[in-house]
Short mmCIF file of C-alpha atoms in Angstrom, two decimals:
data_model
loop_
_atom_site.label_atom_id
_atom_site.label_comp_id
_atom_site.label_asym_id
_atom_site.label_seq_id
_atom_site.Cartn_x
_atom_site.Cartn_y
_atom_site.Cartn_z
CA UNK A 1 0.00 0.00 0.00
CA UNK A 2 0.97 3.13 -0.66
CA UNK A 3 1.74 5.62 1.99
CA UNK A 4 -0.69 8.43 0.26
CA UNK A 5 -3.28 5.68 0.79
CA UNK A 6 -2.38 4.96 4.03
CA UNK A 7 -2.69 8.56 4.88
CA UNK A 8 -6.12 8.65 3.43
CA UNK A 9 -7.35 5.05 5.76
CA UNK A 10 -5.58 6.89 8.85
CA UNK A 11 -7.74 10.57 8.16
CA UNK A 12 -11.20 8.93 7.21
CA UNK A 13 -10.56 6.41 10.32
CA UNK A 14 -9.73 9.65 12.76
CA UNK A 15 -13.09 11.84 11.75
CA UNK A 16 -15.75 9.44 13.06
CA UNK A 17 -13.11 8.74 16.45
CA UNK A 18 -13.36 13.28 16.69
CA UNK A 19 -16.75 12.99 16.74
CA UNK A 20 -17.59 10.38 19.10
CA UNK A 21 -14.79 11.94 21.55
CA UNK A 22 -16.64 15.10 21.13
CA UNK A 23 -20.50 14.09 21.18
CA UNK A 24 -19.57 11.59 24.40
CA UNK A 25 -17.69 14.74 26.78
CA UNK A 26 -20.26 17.22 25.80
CA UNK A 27 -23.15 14.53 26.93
CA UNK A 28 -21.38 14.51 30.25
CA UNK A 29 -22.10 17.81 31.20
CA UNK A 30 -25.67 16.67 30.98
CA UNK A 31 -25.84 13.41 33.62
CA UNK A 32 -29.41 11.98 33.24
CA UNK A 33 -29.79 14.24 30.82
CA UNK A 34 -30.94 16.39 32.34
CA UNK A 35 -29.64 20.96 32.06
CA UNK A 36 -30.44 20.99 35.56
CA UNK A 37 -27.32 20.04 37.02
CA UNK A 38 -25.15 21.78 34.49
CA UNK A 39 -26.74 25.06 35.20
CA UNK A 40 -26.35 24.51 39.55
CA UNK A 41 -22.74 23.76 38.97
CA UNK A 42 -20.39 26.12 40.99
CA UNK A 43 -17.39 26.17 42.42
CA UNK A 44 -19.18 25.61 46.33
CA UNK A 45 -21.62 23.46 44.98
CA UNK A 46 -20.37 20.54 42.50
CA UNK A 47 -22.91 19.08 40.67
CA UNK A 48 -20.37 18.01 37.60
CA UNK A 49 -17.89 15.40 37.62
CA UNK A 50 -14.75 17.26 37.85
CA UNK A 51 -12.70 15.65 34.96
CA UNK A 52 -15.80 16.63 32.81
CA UNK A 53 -14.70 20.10 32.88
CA UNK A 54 -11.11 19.52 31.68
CA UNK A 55 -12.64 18.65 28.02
CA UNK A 56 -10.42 16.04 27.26
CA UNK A 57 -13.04 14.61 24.91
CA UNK A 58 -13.86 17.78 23.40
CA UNK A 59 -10.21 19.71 22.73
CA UNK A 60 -8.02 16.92 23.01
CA UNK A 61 -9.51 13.82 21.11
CA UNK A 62 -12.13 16.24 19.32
CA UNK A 63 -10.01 19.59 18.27
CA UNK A 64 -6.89 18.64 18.41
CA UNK A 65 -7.51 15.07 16.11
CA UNK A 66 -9.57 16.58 14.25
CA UNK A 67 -6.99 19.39 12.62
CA UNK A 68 -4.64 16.23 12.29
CA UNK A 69 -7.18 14.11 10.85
CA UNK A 70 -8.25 17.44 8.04
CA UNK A 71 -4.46 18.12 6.99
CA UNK A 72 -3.64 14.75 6.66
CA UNK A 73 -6.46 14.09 4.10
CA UNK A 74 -5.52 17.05 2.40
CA UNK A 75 -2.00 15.26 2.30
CA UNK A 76 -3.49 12.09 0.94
CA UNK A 77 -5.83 13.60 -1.86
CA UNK A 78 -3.53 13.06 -4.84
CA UNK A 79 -2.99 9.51 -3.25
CA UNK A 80 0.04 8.06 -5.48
CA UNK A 81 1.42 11.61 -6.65
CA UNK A 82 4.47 13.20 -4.91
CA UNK A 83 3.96 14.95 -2.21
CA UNK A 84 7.01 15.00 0.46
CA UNK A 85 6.43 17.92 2.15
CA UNK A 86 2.83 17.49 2.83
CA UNK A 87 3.79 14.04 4.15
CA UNK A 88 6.72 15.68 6.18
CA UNK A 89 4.09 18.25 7.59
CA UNK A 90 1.69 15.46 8.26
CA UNK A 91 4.24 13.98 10.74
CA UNK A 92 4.11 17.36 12.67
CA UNK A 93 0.37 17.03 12.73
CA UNK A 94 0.56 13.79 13.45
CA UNK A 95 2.53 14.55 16.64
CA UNK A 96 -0.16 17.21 17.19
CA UNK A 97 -2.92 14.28 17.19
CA UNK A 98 -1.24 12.31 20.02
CA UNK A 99 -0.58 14.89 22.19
CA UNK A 100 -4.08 15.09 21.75
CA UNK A 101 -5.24 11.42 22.11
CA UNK A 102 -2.92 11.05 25.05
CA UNK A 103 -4.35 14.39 27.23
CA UNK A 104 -8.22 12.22 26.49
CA UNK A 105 -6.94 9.02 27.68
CA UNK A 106 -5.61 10.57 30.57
CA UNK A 107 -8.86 12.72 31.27
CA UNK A 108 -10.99 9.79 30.26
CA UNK A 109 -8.82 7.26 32.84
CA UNK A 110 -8.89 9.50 35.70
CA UNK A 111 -12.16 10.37 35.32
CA UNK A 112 -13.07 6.16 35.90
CA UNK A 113 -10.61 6.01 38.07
CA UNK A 114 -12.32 9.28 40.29
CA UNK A 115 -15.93 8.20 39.86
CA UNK A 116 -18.26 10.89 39.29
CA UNK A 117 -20.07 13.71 41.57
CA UNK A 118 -23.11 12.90 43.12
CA UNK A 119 -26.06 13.81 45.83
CA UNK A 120 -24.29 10.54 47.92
CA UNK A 121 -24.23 9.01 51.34
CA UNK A 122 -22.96 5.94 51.78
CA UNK A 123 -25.54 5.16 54.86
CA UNK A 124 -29.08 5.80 54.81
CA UNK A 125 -29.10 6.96 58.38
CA UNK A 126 -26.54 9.31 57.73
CA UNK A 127 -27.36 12.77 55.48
CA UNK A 128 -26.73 12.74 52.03
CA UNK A 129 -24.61 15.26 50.52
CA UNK A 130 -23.09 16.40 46.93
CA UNK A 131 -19.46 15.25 46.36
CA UNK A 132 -17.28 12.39 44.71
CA UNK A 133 -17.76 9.33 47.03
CA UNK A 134 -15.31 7.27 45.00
CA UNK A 135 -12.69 9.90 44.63
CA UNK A 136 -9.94 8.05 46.97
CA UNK A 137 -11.25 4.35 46.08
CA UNK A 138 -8.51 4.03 43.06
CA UNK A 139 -10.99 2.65 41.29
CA UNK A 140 -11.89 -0.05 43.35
CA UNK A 141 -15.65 0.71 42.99
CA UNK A 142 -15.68 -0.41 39.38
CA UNK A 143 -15.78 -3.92 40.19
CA UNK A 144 -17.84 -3.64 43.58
CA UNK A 145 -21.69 -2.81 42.05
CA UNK A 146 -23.37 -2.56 45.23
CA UNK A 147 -21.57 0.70 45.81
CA UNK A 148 -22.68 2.64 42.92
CA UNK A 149 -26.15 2.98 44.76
CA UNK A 150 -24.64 5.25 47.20
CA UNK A 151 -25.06 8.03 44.47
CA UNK A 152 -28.72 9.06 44.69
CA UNK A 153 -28.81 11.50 42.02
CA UNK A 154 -28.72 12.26 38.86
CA UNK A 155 -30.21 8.49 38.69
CA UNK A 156 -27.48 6.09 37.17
CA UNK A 157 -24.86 8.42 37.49
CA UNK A 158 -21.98 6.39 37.72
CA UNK A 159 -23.16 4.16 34.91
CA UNK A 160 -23.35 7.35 32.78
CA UNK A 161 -20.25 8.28 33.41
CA UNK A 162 -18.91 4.36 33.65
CA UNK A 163 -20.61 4.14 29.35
CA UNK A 164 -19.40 7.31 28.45
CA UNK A 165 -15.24 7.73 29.93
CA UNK A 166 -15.09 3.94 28.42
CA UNK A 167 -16.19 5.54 25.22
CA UNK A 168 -13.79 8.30 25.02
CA UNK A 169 -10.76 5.95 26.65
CA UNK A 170 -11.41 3.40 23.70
CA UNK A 171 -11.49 6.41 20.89
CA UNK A 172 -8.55 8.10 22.35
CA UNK A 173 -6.30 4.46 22.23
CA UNK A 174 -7.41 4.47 18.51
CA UNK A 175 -6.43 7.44 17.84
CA UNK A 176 -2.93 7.39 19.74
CA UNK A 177 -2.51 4.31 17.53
CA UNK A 178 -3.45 6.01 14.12
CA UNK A 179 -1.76 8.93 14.94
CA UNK A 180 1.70 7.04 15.26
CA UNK A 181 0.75 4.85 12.58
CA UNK A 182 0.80 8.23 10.35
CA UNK A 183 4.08 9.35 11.81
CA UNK A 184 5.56 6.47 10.71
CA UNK A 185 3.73 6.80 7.49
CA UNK A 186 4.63 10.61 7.16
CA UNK A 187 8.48 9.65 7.63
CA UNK A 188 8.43 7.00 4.79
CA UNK A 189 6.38 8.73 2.60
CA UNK A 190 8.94 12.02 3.03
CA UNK A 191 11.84 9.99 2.35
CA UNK A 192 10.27 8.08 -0.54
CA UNK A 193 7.73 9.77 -1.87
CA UNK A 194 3.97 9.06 -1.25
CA UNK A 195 4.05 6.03 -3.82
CA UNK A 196 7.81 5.49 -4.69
CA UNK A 197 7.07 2.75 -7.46
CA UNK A 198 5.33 5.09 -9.28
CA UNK A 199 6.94 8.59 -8.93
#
């Protein structure tokens, strides 16, 4: 295969990954889908899960795959014809896309790893309150079910956020992968061309 082609499977591949990453953190501002929490969220009262806010969906495996994803496209649309600087550019961009990829997965992991906020207690004699009941269980509560009812609201909370941070750590691996698939792509297509048997 050619590496012009190769650029073209790695682009087409990285759009649909952008969007998911995008349409999955921007759904997390809304747990049960609901505006109502989005809009009570404040610094002294919480209502968002914290690693929400940092967007690593959004600007790191939306934006900043996304401008890869475009150039590199661009860089593949005369497939087999020369085009060593484009390809040489594309490993730049390329770079740029798992920087990206690598801030989401790290958003995406902590944000399993952290558990989201909720209106919690952990004892029904005791008063609930609004914080992140899992933030100091490493993790742990993943595997432990009978937990996850401490959170009494938004309803299915951590399974929300359980669906979604799964979604955006399995893009974000993807794309890390693509992306350094390209780079290696970009270098061999600078040095030899984007189709050397036919330049």
């Amino acid at each position: 295969m050619c590496t012009g082609a190769c650029s073209k499977f790695v682009a087409i591949a990285l759009y649909p990954l952008a969007a998911v990453s995008i349409i999955c953190n921007i759904i997390l501002f809304f747990p049960d889908f609901s505006t109502d929490y989005a809009s009570e969220d404040g610094e002294k009262t919480p209502r968002i899960t914290q690693e929400v806010k940092y967007m690593g969906g959004l600007v790191g495996g939306g934006i900043m795959v996304l401008v890869p994803a475009i150039h590199i496209h661009l860089t593949s649309a005369r497939n087999c014809c020369a085009n060593r600087c484009g390809m040489f550019l594309s490993i730049g961009f390329a770079a740029l896309g798992v920087v990206g990829a690598i801030y989401s997965m790290s958003v995406a992991a902590l944000g399993l790893s952290n558990g989201p906020t909720c209106f919690w207690t952990s004892d029904k004699n005791l008063p609930a309150q609004w914080g992140a009941p899992f933030a100091n269980s490493s993790g742990s509560y993943l595997s432990n079910s009978d937990m996850w009812a401490w959170c009494q609201l938004p309803k299915n909370v951590v399974q929300f956020n359980l669906g979604l941070f799964s979604t955006l750590l399995v893009c974000s691996i993807l794309q890390l992968i693509l992306c350094l698939v390209q780079m290696v792509n970009g270098l061999f297509g600078c040095l030899c061309g984007t189709c050397g048997g036919k330049e």
